[in-house]
N, CA, C and O atoms as a MOPAC input file, in Angstrom:
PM7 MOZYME 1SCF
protein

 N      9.62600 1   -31.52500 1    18.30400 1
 C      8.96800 1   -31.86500 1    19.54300 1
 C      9.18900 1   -33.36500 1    19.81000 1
 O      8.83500 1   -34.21500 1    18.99300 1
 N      9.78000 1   -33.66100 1    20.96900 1
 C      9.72300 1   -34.61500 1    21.43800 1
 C      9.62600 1   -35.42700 1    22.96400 1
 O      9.45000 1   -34.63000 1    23.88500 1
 N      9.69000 1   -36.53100 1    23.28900 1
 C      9.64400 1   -36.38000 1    24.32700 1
 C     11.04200 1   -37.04900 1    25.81200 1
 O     11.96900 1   -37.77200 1    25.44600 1
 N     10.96300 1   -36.81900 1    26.65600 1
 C     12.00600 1   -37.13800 1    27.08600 1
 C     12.29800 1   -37.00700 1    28.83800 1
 O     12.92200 1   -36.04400 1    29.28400 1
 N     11.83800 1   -37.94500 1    29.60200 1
 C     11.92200 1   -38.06600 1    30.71800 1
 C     10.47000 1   -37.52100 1    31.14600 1
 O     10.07900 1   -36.75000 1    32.02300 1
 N      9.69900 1   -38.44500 1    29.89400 1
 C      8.10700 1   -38.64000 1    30.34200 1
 C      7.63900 1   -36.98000 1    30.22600 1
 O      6.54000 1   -36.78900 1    30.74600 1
 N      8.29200 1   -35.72600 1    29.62500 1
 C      7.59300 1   -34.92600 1    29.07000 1
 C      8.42700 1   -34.16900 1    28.41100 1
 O      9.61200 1   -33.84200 1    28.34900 1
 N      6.87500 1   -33.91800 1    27.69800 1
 C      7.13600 1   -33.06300 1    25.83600 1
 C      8.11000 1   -31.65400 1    26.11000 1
 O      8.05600 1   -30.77000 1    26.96400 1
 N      9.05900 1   -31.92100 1    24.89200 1
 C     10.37000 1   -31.24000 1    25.16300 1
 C     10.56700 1   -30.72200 1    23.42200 1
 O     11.06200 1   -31.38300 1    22.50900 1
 N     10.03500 1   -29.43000 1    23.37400 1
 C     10.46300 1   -28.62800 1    22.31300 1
 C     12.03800 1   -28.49000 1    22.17600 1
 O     12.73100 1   -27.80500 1    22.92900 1
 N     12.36400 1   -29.01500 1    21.42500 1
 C     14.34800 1   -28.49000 1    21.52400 1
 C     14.83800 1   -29.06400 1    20.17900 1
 O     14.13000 1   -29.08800 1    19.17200 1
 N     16.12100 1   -29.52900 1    20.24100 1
 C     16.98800 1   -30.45400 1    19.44500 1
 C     18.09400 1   -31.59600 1    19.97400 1
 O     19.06600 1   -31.43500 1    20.71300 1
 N     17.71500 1   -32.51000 1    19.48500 1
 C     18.92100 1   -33.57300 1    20.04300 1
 C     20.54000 1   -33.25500 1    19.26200 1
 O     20.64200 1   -33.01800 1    18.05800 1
 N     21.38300 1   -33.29500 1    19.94500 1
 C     22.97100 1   -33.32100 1    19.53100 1
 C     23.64400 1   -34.07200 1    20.03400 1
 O     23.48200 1   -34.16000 1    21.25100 1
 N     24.68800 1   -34.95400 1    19.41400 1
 C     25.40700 1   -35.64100 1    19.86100 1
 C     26.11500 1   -35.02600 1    21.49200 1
 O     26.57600 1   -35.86200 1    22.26900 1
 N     26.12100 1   -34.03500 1    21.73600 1
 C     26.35700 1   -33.70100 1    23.27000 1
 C     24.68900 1   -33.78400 1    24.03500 1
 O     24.62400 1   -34.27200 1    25.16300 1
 N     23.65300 1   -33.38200 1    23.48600 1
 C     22.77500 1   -33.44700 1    24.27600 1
 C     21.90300 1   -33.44700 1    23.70400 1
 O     21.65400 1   -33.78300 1    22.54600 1
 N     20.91100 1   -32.75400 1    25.10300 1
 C     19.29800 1   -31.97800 1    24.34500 1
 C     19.66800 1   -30.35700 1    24.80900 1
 O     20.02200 1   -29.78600 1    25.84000 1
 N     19.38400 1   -30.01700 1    23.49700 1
 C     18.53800 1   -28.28500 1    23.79000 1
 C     17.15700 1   -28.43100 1    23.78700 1
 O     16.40200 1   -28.99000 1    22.99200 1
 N     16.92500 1   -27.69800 1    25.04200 1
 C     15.35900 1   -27.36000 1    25.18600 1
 C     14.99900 1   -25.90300 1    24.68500 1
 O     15.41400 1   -25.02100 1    25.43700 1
 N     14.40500 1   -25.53100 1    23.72000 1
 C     14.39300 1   -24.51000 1    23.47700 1
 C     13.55000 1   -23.17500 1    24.62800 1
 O     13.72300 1   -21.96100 1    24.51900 1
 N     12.61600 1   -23.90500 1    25.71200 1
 C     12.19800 1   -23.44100 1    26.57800 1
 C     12.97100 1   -23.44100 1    27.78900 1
 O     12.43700 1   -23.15600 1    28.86100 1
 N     14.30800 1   -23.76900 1    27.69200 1
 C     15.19200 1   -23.49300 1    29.02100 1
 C     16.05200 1   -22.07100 1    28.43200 1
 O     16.60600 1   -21.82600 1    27.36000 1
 N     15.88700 1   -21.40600 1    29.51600 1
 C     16.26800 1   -19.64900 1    29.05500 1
 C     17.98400 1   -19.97800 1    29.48600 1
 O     19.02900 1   -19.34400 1    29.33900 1
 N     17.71600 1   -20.97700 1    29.93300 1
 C     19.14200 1   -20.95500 1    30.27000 1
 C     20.55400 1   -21.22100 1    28.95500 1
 O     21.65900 1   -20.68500 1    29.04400 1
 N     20.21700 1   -21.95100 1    28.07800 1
 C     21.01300 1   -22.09000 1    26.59600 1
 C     19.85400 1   -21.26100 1    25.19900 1
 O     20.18600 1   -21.23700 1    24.01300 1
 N     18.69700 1   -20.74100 1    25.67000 1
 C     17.92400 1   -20.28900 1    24.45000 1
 C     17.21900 1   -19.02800 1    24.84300 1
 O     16.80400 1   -18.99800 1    26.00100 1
 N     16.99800 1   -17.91900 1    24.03900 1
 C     16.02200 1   -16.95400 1    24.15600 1
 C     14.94900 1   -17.04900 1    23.93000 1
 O     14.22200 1   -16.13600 1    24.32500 1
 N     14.31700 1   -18.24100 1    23.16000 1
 C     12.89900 1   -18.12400 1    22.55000 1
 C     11.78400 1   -17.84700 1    23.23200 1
 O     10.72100 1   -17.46100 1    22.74600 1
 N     12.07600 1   -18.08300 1    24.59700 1
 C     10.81800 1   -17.25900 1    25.61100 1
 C     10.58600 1   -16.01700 1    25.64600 1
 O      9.50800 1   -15.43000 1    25.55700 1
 N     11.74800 1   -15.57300 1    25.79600 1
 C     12.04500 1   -14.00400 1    25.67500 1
 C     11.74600 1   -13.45600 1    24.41000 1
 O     11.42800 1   -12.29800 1    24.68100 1
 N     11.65800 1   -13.60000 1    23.19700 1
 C     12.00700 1   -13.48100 1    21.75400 1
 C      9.86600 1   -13.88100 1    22.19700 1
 O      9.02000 1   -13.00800 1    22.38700 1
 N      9.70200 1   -14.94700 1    22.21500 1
 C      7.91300 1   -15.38000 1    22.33000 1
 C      7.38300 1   -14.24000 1    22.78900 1
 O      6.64700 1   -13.54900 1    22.08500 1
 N      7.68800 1   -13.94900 1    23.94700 1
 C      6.95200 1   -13.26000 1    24.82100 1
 C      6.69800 1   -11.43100 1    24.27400 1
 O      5.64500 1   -10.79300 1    24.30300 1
 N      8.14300 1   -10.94900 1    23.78700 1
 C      8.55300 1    -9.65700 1    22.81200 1
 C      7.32900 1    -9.68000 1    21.68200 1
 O      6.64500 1    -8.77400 1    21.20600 1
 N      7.36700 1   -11.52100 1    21.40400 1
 C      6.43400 1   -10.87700 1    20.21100 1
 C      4.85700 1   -10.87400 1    20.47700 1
 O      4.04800 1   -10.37200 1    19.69800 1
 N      4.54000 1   -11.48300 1    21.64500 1
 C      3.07500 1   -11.50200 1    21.97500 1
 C      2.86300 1   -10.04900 1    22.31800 1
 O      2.03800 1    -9.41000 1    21.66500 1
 N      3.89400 1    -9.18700 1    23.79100 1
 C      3.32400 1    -8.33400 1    24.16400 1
 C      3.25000 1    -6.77300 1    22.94600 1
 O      2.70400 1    -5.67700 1    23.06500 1
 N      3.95200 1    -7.29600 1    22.01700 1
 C      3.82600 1    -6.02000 1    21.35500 1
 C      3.63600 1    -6.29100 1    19.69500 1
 O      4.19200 1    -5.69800 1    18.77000 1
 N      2.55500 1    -7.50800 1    19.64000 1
 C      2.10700 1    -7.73700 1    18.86700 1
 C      0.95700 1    -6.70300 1    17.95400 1
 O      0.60800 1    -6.91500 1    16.79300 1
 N      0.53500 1    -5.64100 1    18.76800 1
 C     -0.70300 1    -5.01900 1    17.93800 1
 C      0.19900 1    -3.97500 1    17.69800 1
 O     -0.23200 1    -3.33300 1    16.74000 1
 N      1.45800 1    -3.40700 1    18.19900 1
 C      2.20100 1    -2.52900 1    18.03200 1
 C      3.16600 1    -2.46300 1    16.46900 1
 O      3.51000 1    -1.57800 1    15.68600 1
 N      3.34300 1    -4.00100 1    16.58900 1
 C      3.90800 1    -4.55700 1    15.08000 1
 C      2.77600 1    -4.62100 1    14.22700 1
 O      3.34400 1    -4.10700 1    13.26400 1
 N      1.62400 1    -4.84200 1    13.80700 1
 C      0.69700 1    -4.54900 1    13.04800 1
 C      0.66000 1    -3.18500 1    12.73300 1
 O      0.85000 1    -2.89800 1    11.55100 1
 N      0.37500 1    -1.91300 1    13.86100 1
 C      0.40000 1    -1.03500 1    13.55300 1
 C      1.26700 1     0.05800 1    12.56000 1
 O      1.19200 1     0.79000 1    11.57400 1
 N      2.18200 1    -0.46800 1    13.69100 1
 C      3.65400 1    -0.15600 1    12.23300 1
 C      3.72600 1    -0.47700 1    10.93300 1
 O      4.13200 1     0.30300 1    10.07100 1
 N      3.21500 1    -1.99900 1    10.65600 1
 C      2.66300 1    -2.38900 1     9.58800 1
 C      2.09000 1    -1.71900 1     8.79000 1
 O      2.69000 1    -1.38800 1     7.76700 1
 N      0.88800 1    -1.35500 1     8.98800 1
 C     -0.05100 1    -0.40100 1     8.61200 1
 C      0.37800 1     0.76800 1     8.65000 1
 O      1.13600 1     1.02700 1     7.71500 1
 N      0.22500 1     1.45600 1     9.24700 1
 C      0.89700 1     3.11100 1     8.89500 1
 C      1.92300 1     3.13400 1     8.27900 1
 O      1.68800 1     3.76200 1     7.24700 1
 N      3.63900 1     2.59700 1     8.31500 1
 C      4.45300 1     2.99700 1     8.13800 1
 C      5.08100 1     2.45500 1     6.67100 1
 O      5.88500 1     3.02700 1     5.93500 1
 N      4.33100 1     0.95800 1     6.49000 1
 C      4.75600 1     0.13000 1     5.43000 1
 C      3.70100 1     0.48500 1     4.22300 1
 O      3.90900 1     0.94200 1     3.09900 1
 N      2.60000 1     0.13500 1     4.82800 1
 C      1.60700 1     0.20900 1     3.82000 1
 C      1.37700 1     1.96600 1     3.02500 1
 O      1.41300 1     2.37800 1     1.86600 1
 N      1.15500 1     2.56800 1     4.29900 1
 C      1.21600 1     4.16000 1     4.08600 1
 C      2.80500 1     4.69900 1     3.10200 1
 O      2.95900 1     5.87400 1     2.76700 1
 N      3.31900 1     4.15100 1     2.93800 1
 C      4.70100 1     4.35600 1     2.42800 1
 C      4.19000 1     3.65300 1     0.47000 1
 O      4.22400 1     4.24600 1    -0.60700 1
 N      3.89300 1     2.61600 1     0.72200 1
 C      3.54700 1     1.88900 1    -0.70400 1
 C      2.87900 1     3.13000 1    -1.38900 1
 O      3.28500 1     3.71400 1    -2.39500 1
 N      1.14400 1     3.57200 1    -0.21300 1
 C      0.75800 1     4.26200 1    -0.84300 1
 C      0.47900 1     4.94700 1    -1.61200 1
 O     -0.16900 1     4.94300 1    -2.65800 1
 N      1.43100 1     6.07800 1    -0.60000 1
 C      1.83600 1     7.66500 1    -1.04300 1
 C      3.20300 1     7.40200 1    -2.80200 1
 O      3.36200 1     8.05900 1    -3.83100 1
 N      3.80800 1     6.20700 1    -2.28300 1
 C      4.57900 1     5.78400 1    -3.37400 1
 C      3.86600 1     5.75600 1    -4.94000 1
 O      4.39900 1     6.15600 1    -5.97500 1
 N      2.45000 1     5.13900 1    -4.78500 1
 C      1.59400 1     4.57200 1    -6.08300 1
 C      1.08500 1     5.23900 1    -6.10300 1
 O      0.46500 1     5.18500 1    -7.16500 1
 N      0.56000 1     6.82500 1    -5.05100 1
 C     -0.21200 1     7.92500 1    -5.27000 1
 C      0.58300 1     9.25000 1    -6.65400 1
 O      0.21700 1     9.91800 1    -7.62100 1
 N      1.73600 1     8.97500 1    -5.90400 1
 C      3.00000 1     9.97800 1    -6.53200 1
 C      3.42900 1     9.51100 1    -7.77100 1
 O      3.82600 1    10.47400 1    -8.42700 1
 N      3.55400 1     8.21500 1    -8.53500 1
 C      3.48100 1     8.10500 1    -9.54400 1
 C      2.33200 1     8.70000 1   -10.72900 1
 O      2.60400 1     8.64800 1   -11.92800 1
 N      1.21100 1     9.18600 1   -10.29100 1
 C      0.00200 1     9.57700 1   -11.23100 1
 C      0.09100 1    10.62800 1   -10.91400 1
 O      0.67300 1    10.94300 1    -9.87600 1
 N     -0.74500 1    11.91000 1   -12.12700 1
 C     -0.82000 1    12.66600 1   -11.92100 1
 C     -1.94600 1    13.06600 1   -11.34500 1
 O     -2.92700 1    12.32900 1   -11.23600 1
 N     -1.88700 1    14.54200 1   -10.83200 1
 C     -3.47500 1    14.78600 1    -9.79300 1
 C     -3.17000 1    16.42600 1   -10.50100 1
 O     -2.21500 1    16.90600 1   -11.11100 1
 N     -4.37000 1    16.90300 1   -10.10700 1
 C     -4.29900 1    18.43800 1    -9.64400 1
 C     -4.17400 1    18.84500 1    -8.35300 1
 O     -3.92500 1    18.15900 1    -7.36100 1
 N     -4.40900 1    20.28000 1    -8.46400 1
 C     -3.91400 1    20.89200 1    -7.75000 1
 C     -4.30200 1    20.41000 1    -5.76800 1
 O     -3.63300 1    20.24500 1    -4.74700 1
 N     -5.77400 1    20.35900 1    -6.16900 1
 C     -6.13000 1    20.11100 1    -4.53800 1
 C     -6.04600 1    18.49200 1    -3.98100 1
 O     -6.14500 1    18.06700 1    -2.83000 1
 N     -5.82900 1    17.78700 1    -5.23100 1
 C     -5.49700 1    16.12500 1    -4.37700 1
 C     -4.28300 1    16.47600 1    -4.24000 1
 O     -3.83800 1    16.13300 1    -3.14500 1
 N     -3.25200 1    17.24300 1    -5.16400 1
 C     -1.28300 1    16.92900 1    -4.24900 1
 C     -1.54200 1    17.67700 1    -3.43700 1
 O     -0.53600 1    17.60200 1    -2.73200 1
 N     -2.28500 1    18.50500 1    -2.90300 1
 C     -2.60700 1    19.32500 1    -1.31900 1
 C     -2.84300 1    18.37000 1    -0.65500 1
 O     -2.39800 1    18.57800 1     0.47400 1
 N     -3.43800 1    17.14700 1    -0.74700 1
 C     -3.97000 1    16.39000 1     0.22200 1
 C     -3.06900 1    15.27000 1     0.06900 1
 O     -3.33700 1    14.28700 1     0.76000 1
 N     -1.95500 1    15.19700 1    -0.76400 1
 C     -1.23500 1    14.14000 1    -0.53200 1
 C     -0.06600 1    14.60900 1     0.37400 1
 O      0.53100 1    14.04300 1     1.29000 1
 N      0.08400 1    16.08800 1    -0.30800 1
 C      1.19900 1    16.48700 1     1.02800 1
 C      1.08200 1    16.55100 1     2.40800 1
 O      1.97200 1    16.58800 1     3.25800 1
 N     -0.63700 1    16.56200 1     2.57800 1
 C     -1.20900 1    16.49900 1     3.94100 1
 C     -0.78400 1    14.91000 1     4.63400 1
 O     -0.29700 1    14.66600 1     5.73800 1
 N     -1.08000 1    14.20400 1     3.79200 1
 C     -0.87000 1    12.93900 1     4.22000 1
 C      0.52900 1    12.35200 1     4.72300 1
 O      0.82700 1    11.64200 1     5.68400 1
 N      1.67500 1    13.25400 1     3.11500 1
 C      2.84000 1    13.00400 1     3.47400 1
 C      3.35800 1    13.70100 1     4.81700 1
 O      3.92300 1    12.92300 1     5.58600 1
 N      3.24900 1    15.23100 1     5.29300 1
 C      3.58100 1    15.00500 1     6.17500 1
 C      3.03800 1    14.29200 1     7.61000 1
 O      3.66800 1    14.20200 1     8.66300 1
 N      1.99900 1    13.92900 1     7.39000 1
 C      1.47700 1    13.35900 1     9.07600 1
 C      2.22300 1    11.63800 1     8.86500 1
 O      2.56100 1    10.97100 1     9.84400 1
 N      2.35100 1    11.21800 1     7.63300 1
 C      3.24500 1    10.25300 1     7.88000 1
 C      4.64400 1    10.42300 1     8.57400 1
 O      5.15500 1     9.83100 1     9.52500 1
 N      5.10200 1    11.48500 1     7.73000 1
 C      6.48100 1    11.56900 1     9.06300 1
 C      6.28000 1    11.83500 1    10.11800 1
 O      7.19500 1    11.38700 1    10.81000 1
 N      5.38800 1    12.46300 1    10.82600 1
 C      4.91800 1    12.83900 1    11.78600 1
 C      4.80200 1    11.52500 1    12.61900 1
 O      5.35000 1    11.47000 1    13.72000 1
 N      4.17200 1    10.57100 1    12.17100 1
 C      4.16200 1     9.05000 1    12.92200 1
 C      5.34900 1     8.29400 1    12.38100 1
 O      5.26600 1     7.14900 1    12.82500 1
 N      6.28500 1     8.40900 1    11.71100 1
 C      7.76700 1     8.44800 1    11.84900 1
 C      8.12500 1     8.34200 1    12.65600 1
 O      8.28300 1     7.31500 1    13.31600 1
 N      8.49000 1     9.86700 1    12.97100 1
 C      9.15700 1    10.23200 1    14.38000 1
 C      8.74900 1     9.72400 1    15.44800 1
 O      9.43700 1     9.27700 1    16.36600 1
 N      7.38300 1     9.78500 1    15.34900 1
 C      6.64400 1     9.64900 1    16.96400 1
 C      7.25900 1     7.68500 1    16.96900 1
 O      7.92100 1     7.15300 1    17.86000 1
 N      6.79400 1     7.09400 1    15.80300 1
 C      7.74900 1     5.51300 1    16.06900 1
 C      9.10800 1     5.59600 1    16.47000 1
 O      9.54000 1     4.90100 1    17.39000 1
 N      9.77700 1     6.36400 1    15.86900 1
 C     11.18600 1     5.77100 1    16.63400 1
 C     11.17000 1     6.70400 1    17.58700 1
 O     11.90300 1     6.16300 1    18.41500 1
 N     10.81200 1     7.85900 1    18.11800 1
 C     10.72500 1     7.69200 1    19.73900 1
 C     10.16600 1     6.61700 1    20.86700 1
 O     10.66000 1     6.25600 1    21.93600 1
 N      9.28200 1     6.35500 1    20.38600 1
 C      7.99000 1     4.81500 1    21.02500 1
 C      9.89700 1     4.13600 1    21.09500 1
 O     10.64400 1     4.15900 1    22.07300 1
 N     10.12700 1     3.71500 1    19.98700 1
 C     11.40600 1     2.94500 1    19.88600 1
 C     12.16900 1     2.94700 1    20.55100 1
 O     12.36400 1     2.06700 1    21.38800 1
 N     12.78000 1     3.85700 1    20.39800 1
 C     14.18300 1     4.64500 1    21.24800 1
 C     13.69200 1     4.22100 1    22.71000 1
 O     14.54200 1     3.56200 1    23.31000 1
 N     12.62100 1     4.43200 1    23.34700 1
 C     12.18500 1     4.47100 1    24.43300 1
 C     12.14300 1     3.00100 1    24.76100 1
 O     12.87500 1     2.67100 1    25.69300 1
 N     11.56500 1     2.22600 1    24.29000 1
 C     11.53700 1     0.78700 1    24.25200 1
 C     12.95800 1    -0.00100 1    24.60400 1
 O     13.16100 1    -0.94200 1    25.37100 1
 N     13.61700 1     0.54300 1    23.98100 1
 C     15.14400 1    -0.14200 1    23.61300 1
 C     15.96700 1     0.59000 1    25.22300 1
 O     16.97100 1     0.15300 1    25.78600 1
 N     15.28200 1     1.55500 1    25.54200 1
 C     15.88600 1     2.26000 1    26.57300 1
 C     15.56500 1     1.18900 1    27.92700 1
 O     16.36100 1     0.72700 1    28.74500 1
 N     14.29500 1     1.03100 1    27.82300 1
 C     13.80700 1     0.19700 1    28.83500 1
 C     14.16900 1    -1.30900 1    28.65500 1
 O     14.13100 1    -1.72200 1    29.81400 1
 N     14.58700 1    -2.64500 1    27.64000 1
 C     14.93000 1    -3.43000 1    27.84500 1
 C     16.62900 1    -3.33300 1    27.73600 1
 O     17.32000 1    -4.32200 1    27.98200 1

């Protein structure tokens, strides 16, 4: 951050110039900012279900259980794929639209 023709100018100096990192015109970071604000609770979520739920079922499946907890882990395993799929459609769809 610096400053430069009396205002504050996020960028980098180079022997050819300044990059402003807020001019869309040489940088994406607005675009790239903005991606990550509006679909910020969407990336948590994924977080959570897909990463964490994955560790899980991972550290569940190492121990042994009987009969009616691996019933309920297979329950679990499949509704995880189940929100799998349903993510990379959300996805697919996303990627369709930008």
């Amino acid at each position: 951050c610096f400053e430069a023709k009396g205002k504050q100018i996020y960028g980098r100096i180079y022997p050819w110039g300044l990059i402003d990192i807020e001019n869309s015109n040489h940088s994406d970071f607005l675009k790239l900012r903005n991606m990550l604000i509006i679909h910020m609770q969407d990336l948590q979520q994924v977080t959570h279900e897909f990463h964490y739920e994955n560790y899980r079922l991972e550290k569940l499946q190492l121990k042994k259980y009987d009969e009616p907890q691996r019933k309920l882990l297979q329950e679990k395993d499949n509704e995880l794929r189940r929100m799998q799929d349903l993510l990379c459609k959300v996805q697919g769809q996303l990627a369709e639209k930008l």
